[in-house]
mmCIF file of C-alpha atoms and ligand atoms in Angstrom:
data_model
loop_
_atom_site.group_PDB
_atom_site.id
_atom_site.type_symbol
_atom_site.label_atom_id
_atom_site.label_comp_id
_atom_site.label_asym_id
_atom_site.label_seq_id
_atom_site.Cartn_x
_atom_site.Cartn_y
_atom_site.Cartn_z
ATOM 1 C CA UNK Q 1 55.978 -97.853 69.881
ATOM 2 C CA UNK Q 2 59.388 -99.844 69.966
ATOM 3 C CA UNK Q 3 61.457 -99.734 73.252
ATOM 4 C CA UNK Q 4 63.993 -97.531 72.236
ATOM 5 C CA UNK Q 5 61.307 -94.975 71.261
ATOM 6 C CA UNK Q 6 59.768 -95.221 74.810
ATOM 7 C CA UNK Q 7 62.483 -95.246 76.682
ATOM 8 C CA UNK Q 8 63.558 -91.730 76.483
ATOM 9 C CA UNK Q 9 59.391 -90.556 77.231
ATOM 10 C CA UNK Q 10 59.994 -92.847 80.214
ATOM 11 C CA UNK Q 11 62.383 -90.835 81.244
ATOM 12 C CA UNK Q 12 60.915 -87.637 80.438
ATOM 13 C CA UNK Q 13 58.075 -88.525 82.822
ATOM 14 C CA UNK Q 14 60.398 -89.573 85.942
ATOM 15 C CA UNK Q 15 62.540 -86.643 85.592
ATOM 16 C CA UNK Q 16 58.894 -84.304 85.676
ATOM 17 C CA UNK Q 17 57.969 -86.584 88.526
ATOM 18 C CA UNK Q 18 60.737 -85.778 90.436
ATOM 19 C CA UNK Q 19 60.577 -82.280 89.849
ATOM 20 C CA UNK Q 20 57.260 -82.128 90.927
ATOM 21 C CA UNK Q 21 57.640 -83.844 94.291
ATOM 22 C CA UNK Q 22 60.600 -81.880 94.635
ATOM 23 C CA UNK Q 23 58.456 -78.667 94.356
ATOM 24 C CA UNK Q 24 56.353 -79.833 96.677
ATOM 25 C CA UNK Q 25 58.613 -81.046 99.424
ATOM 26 C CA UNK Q 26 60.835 -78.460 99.058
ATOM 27 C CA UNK Q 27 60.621 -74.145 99.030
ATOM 28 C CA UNK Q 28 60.579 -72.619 95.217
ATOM 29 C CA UNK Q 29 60.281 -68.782 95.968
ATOM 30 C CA UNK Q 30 62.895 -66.345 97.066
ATOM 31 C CA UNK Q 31 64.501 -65.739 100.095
ATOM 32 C CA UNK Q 32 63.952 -62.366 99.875
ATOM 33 C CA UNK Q 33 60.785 -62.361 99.343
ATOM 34 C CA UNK Q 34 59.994 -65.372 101.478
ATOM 35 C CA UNK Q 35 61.121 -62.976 104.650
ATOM 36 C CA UNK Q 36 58.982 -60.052 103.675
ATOM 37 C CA UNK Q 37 56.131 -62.371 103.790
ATOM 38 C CA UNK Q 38 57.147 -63.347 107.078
ATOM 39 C CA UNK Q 39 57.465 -59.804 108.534
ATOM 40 C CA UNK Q 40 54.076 -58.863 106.583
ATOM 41 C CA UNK Q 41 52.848 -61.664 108.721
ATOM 42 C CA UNK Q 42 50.944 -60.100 111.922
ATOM 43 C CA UNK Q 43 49.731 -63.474 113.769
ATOM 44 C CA UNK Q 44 52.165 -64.667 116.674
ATOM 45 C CA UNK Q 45 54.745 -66.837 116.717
ATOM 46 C CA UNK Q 46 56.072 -69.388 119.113
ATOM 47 C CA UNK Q 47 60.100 -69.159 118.900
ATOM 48 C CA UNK Q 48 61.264 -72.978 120.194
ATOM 49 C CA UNK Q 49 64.048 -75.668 119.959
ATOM 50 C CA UNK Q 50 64.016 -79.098 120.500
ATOM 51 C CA UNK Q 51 66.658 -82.282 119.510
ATOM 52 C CA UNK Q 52 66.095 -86.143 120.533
ATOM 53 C CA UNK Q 53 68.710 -88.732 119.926
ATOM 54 C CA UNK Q 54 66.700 -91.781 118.930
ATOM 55 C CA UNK Q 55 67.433 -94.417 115.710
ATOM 56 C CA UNK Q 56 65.713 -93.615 112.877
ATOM 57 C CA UNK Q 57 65.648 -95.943 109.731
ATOM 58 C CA UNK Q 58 64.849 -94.059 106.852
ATOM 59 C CA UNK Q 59 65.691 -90.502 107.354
ATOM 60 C CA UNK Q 60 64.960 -89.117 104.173
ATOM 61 C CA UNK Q 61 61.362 -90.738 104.447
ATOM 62 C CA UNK Q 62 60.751 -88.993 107.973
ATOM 63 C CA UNK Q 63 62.100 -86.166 106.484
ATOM 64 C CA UNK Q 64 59.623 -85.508 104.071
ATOM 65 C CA UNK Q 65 56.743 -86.927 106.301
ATOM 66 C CA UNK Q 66 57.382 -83.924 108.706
ATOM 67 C CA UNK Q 67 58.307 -81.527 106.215
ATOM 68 C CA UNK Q 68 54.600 -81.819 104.424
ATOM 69 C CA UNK Q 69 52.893 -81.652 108.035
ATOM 70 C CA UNK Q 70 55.071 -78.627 108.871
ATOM 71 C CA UNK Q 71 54.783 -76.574 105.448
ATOM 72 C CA UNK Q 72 51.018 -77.041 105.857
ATOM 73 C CA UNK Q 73 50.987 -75.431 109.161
ATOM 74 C CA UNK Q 74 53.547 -72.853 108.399
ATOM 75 C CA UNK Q 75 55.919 -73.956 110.076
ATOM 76 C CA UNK Q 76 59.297 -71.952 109.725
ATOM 77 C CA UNK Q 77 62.716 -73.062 111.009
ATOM 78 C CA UNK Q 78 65.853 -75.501 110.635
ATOM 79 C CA UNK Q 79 65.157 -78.808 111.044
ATOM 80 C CA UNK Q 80 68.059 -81.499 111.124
ATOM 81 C CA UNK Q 81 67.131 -85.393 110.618
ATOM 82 C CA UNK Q 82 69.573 -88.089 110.682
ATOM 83 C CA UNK Q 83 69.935 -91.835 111.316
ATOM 84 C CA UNK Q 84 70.872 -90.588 115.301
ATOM 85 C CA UNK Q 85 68.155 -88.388 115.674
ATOM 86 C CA UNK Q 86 66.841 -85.027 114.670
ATOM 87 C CA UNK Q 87 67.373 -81.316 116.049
ATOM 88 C CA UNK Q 88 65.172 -78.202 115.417
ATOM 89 C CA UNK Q 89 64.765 -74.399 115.585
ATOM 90 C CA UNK Q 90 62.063 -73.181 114.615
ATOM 91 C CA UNK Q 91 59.196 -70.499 114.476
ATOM 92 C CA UNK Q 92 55.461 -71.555 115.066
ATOM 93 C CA UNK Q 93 52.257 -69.933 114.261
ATOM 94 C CA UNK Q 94 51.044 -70.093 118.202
ATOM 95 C CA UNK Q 95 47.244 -70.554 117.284
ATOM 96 C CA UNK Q 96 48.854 -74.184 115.119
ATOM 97 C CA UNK Q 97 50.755 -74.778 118.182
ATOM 98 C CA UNK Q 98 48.808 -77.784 119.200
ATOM 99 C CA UNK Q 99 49.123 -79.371 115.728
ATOM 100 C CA UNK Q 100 52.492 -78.447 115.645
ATOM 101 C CA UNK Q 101 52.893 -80.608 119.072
ATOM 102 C CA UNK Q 102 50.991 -83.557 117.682
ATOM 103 C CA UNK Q 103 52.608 -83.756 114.589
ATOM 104 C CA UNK Q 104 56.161 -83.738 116.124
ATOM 105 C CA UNK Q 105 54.987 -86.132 118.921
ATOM 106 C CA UNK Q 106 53.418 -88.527 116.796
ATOM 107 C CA UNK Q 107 56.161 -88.630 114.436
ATOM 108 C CA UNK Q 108 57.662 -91.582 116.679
ATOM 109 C CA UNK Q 109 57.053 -93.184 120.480
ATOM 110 C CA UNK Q 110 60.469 -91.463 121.129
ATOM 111 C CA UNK Q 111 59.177 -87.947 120.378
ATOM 112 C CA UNK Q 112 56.651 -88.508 122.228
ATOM 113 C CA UNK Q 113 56.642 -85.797 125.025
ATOM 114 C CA UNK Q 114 59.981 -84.379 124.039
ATOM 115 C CA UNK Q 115 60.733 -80.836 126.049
ATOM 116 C CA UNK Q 116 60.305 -78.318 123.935
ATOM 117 C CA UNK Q 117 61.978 -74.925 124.561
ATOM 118 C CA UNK Q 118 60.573 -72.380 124.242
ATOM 119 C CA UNK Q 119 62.530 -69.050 123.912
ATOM 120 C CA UNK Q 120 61.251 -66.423 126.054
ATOM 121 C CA UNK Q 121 62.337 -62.870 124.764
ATOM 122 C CA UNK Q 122 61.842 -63.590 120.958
ATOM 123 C CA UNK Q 123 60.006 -61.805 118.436
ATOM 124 C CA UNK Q 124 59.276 -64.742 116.624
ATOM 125 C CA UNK Q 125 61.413 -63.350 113.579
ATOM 126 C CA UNK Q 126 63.825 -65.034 113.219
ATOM 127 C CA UNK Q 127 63.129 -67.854 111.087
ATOM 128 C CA UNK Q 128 60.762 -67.450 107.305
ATOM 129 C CA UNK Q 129 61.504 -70.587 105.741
ATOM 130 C CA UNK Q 130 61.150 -74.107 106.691
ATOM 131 C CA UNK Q 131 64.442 -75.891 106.116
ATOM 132 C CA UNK Q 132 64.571 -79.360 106.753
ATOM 133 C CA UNK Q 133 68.328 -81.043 106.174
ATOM 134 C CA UNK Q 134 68.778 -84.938 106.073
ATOM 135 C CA UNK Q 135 72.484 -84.817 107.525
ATOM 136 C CA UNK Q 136 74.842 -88.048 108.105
ATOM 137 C CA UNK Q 137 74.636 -86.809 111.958
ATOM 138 C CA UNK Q 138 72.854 -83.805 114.626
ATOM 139 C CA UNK Q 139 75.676 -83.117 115.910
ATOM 140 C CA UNK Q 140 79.624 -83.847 114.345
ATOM 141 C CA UNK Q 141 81.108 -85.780 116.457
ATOM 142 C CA UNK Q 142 83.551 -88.011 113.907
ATOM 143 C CA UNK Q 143 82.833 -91.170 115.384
ATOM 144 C CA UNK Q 144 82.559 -94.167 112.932
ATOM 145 C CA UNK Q 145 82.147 -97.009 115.598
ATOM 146 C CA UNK Q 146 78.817 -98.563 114.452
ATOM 147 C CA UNK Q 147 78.647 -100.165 117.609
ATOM 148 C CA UNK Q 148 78.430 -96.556 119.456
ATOM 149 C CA UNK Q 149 74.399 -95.515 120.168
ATOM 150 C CA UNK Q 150 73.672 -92.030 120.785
ATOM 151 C CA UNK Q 151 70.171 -93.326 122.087
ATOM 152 C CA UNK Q 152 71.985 -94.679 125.241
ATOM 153 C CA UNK Q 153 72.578 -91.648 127.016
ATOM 154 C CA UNK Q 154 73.621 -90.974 130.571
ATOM 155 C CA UNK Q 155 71.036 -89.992 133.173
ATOM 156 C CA UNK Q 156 69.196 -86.506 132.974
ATOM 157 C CA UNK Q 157 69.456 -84.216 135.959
ATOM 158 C CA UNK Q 158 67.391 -81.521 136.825
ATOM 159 C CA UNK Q 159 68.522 -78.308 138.463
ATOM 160 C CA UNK Q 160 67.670 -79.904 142.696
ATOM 161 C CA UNK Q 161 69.333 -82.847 141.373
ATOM 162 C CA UNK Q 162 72.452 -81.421 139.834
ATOM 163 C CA UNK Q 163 72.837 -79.639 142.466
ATOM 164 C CA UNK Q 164 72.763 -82.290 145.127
ATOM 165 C CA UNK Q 165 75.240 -84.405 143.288
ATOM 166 C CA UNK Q 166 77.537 -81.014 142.262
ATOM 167 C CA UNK Q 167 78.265 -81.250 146.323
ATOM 168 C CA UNK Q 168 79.301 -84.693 146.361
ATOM 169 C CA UNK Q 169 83.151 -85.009 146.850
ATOM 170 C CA UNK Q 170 83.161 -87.244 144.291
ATOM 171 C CA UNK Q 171 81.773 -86.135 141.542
ATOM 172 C CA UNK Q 172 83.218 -84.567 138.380
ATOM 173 C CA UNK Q 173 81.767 -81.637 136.063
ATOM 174 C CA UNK Q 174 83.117 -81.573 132.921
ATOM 175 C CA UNK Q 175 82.219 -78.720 130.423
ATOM 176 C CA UNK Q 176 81.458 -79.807 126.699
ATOM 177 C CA UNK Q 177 81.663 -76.734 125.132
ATOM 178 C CA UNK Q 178 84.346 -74.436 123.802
ATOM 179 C CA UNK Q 179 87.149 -72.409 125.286
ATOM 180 C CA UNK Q 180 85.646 -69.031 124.917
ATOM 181 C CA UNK Q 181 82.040 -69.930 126.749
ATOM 182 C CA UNK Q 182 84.048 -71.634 129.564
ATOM 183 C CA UNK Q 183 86.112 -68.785 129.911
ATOM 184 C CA UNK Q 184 83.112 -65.872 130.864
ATOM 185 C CA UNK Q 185 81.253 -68.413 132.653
ATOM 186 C CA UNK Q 186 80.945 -72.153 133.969
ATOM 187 C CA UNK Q 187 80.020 -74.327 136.446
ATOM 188 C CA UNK Q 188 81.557 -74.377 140.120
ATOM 189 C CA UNK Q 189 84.610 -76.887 139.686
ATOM 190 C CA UNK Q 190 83.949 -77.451 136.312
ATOM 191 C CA UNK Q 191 87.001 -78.159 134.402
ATOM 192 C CA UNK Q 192 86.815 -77.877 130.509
ATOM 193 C CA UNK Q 193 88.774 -80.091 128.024
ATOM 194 C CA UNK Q 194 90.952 -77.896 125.847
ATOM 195 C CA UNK Q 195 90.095 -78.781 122.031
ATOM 196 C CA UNK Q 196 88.512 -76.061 119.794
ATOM 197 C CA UNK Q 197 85.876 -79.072 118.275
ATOM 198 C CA UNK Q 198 83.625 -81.168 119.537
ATOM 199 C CA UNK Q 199 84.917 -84.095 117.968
ATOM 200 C CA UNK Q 200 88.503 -83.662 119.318
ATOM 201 C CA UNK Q 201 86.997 -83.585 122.789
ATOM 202 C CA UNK Q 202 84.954 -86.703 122.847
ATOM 203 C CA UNK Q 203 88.601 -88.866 122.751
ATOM 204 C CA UNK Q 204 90.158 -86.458 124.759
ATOM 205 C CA UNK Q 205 87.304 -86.220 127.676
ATOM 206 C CA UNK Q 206 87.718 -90.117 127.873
ATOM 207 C CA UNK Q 207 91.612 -89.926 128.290
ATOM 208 C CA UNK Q 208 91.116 -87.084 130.850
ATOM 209 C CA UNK Q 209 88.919 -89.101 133.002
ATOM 210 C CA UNK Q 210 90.188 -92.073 132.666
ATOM 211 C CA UNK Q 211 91.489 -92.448 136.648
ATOM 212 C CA UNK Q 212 88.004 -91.697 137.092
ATOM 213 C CA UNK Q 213 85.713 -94.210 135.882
ATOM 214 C CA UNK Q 214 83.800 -95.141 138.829
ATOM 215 C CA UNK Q 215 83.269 -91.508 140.269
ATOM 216 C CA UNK Q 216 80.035 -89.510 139.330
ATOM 217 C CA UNK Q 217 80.834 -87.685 136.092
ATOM 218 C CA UNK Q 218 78.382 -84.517 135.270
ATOM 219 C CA UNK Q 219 78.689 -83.417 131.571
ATOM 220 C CA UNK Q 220 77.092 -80.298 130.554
ATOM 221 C CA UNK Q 221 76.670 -77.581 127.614
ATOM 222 C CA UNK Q 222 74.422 -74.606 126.604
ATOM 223 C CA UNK Q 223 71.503 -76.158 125.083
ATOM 224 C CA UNK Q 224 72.122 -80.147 126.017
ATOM 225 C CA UNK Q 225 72.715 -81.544 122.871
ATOM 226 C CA UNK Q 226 76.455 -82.054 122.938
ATOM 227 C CA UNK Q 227 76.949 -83.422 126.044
ATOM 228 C CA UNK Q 228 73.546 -85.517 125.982
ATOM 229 C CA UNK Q 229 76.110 -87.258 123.344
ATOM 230 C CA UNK Q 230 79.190 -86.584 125.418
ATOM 231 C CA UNK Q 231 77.785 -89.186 128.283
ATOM 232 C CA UNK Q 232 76.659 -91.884 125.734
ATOM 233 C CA UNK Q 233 80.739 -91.536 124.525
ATOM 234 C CA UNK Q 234 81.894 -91.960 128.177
ATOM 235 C CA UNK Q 235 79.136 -95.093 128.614
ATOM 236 C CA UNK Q 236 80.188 -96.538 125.726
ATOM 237 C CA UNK Q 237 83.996 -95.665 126.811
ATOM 238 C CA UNK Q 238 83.323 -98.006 130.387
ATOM 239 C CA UNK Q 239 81.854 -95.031 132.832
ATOM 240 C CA UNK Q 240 79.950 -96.199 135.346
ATOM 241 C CA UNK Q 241 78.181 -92.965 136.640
ATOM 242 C CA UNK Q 242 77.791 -90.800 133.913
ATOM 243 C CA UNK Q 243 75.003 -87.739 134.416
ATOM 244 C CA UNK Q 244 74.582 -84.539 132.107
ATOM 245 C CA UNK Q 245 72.441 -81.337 132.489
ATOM 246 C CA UNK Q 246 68.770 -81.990 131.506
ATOM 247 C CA UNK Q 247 68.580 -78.851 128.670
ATOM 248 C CA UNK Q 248 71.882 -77.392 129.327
ATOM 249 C CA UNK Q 249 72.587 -74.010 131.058
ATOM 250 C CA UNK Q 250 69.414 -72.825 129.970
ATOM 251 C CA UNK Q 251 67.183 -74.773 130.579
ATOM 252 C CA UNK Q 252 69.075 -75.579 134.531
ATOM 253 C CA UNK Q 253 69.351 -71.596 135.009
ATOM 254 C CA UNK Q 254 65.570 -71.311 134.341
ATOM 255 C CA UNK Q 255 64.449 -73.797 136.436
ATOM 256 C CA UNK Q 256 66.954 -73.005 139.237
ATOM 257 C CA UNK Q 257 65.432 -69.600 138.934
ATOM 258 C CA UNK Q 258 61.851 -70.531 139.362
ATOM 259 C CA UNK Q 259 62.207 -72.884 142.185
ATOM 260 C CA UNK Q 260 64.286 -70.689 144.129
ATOM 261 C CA UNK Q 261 67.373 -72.869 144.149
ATOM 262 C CA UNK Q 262 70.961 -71.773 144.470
ATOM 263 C CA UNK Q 263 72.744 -71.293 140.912
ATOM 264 C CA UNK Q 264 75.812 -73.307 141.055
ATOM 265 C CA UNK Q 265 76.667 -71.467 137.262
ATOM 266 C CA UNK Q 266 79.071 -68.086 138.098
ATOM 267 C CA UNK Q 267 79.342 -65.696 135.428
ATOM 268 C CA UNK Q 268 77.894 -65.165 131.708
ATOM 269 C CA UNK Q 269 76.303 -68.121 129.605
ATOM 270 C CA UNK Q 270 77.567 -67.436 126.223
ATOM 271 C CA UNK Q 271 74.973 -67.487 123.278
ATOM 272 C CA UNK Q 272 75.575 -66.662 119.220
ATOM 273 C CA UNK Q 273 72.949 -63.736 119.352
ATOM 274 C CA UNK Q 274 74.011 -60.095 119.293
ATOM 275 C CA UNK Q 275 74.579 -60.111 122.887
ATOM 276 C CA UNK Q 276 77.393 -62.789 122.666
ATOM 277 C CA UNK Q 277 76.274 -64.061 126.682
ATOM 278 C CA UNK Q 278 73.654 -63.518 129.111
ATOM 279 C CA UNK Q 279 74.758 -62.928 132.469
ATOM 280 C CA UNK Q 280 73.494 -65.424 134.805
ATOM 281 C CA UNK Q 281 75.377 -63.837 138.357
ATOM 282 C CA UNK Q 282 77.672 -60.840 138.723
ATOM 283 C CA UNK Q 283 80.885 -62.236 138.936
ATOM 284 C CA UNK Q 284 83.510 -61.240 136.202
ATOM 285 C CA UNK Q 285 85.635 -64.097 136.106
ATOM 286 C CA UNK Q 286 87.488 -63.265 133.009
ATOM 287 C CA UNK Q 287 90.084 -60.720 131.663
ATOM 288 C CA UNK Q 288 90.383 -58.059 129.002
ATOM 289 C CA UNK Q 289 92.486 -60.191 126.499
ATOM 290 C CA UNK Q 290 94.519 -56.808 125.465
ATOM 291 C CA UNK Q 291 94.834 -55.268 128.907
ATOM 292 C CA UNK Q 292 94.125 -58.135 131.546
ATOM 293 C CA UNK Q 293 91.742 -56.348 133.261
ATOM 294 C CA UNK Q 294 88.447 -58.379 134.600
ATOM 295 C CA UNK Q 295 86.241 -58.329 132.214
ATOM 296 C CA UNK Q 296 83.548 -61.171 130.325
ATOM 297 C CA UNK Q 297 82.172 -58.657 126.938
ATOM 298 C CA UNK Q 298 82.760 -60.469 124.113
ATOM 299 C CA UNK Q 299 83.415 -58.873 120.970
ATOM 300 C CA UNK Q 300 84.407 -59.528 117.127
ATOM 301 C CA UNK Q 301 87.274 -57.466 115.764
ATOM 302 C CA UNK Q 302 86.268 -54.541 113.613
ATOM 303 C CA UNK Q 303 88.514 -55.052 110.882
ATOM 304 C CA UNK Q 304 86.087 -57.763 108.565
ATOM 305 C CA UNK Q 305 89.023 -59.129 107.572
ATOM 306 C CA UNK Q 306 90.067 -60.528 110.962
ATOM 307 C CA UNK Q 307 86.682 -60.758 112.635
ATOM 308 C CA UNK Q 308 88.506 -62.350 115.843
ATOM 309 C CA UNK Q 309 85.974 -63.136 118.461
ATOM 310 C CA UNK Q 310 87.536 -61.879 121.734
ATOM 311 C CA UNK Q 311 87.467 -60.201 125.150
ATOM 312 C CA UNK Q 312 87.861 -56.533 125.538
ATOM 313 C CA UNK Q 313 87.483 -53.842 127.575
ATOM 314 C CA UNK Q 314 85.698 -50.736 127.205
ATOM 315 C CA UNK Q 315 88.655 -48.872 127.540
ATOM 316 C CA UNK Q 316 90.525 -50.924 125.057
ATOM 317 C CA UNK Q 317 87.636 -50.606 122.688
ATOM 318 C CA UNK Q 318 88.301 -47.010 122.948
ATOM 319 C CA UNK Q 319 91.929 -47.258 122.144
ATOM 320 C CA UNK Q 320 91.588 -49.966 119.660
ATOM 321 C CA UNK Q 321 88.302 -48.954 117.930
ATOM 322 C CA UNK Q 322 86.590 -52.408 118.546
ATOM 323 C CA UNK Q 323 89.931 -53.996 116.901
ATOM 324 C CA UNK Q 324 92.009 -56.635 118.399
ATOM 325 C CA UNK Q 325 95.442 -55.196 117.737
ATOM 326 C CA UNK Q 326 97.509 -52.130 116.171
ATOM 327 C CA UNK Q 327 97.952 -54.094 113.365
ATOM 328 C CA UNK Q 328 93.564 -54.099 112.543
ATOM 329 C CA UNK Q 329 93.014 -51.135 113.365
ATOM 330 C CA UNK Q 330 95.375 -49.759 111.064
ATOM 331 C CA UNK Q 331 93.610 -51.543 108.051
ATOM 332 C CA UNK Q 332 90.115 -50.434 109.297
ATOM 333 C CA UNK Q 333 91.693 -46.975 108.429
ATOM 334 C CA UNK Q 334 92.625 -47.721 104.637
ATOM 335 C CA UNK Q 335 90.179 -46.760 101.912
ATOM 336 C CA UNK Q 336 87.676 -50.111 101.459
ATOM 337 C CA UNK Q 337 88.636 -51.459 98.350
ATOM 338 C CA UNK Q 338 92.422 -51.742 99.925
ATOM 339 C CA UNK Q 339 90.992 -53.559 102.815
ATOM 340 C CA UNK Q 340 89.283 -55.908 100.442
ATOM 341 C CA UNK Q 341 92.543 -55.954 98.584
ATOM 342 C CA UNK Q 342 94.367 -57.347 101.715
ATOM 343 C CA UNK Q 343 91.401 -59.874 102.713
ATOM 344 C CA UNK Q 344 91.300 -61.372 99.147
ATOM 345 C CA UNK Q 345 95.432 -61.077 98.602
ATOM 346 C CA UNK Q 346 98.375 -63.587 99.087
ATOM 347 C CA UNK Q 347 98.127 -62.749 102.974
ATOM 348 C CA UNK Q 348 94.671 -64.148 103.594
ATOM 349 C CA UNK Q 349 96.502 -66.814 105.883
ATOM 350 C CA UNK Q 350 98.139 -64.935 108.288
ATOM 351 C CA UNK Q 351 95.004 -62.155 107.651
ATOM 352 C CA UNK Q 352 92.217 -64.282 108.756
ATOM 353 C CA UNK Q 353 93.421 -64.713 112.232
ATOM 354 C CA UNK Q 354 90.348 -66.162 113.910
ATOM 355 C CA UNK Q 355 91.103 -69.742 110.975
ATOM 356 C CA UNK Q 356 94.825 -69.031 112.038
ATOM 357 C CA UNK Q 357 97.290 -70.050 114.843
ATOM 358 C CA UNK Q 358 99.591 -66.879 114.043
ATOM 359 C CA UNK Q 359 97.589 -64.665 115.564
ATOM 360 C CA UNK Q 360 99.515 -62.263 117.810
ATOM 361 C CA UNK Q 361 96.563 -62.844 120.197
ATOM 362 C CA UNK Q 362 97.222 -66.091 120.256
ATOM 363 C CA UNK Q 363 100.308 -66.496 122.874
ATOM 364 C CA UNK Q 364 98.539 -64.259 125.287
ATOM 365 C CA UNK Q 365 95.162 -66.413 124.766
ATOM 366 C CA UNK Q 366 97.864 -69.187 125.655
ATOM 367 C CA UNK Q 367 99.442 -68.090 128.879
ATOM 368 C CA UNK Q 368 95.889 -67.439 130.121
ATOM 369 C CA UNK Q 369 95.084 -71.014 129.287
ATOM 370 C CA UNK Q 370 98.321 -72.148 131.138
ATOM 371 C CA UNK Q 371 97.794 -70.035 134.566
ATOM 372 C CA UNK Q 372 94.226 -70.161 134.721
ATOM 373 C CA UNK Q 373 93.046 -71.972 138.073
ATOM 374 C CA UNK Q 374 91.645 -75.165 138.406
HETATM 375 ZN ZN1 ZN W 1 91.422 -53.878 128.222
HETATM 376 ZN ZN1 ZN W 2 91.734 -58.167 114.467
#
């Protein structure tokens, strides 16, 4: 057969190839009817998360390593991998757990050991595929300084010692997450640094602090991840004494909890599930955005088309029927296909108000910002 004949076959027999490992490193059947399975399913899962910052080379390669020990276990979840490092949520079978363990902790030294946590009040539902994502990073952070290593992190403290050094005149806490957790619930003294993204705060948290290089600097945020980052910025920025919460909120509430410490956290830890924040003590350290009165419930605005995460009131939930303002709860009260008109039309800009800075929530959202203590 000449060369130009065999070429194209050649081809042919790559592209099948492909396909083939494709099919076999990747899902092929239906969402749909992928979760049916899973709630057909009557064994127990183990709900967990994990993350590591750690260098590895070849991500796509550890990506499919995992992803064929994991499928064969049935293994369900999302499962980030990138040269940093690798983050996962995920639903096990609990009778594989102990494979599950060994496969993850043999996947490299660093893994080795890594806490895993494990969510208490799940159902174990929540995840029936296994989606594993080779990303350019865990977490965004928009830093393109080679010379930056995630890997080199600041030092972990546990609930006794956060606490201990919390006391210390001269130490700093510094919240990594966003306005709207800090706002229903934080850390005694914490101060926050005022940027809606991650990425913005990194540069900012270093300018903030600057004065402050030598004092004891305690990053924290719900889970860990971001400000396990967050102290490897301010090391590479010139800190000296950079700490962050081993696990976040969580995982310092729980253990706080169990040994009987004091909880230095006042307030609600806000989480994405359908609760919007678990309350960790009694105190109501926020305000009805609408009416001013204390109050931490989160809520989204009824009208789809605005979908404004906010605080409100009972009461004003009553006026407003779940909406922000007069303005949404007016359109909740059009027939549908005129409120889809409005989402889809020319006005989407000033519509969308949670993408927009128009929002007439916005200036009181402001003031609050301005006059709220220290
Ligand atoms: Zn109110
Ligand atoms: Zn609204």
């Amino acid at each position: 057969m000449s060369q130009d004949r065999l070429r194209p076959r050649i081809f042919s027999f790559l592209y099948l190839c492909t396909f083939l490992k494709m099919a076999l490193l990747h899902n092929r059947i239906n969402n749909e009817e992928l979760k049916q399975q899973m709630l057909a399913e009557t064994e127990p899962r183990t709900t967990l998360s994990f993350y590591k910052y750690f260098h590895i080379a070849d991500p796509l390669q550890f990506r499919n390593d995992l992803y064929k020990k994991f499928s064969a276990i049935k293994v369900f979840g999302r499962i980030y991998i990138a040269a940093e490092g690798i983050n996962g949520q995920m639903s096990v079978p609990t009778h594989h757990f102990e494979t599950f363990k060994e496969a993850l902790y043999g996947a490299a030294p660093e893994l080795n050991g890594i806490r895993l946590n494990i969510a208490v009040d799940d159902n174990g539902k929540s995840f029936w595929v296994l989606r594993m994502k080779v990303r350019p990073k865990i977490v965004a952070d928009g830093i393109d300084d080679p010379t930056f290593d995630p890997a080199k992190t600041g030092t972990y403290l546990k609930a006794d010692a956060y606490n201990q050094l919390a006391d210390k005149p001269d130490t700093i806490i510094v919240d990594m997450r966003n306005h709207y957790e800090y706002e229903v619930g934080h850390f005694e003294k914490a101060i926050e640094v005022p940027s809606d993204t991650f990425r913005d705060q990194l540069p900012m948290a270093v300018e903030m602090l600057a004065e402050h290089r030598d004092k004891n600097i305690i990053m924290y945020c719900t889970g860990g991840i971001r400000c396990e980052k967050a102290s490897a910025y301010m090391l590479h920025n010139g800190f000296k004494n950079v700490f962050h919460v081993e696990g976040g909120i969580i995982e310092y509430t729980r253990r706080a909890k169990e040994q009987g410490l004091p909880v230095k956290f006042i307030g609600k830890n806000f989480v994405f599930d359908e609760r919007l924040g678990e309350r960790i003590t009694e105190d109501v350290i926020a305000q009805c955005h609408i009416c001013g009165k204390p109050c931490d419930t989160h809520t989204n605005c009824a009208n789809q088309g605005c979908h404004l995460l906010f605080i409100q009131c009972s009461d004003c939930a009553q006026t407003y029927e779940g909406c922000c303002s007069k303005e949404c709860r007016d359109i909740i009260h059009l027939p549908e296909e005129e409120q889809a008109l409005i989402r889809a039309g020319k006005d989407k800009g000033r519509m969308i108000f949670n993408k927009s800075k128009s929002h007439p929530l916005r200036p009181r959202l402001k003031r609050q910002e301005e006059t709220k203590p220290e």
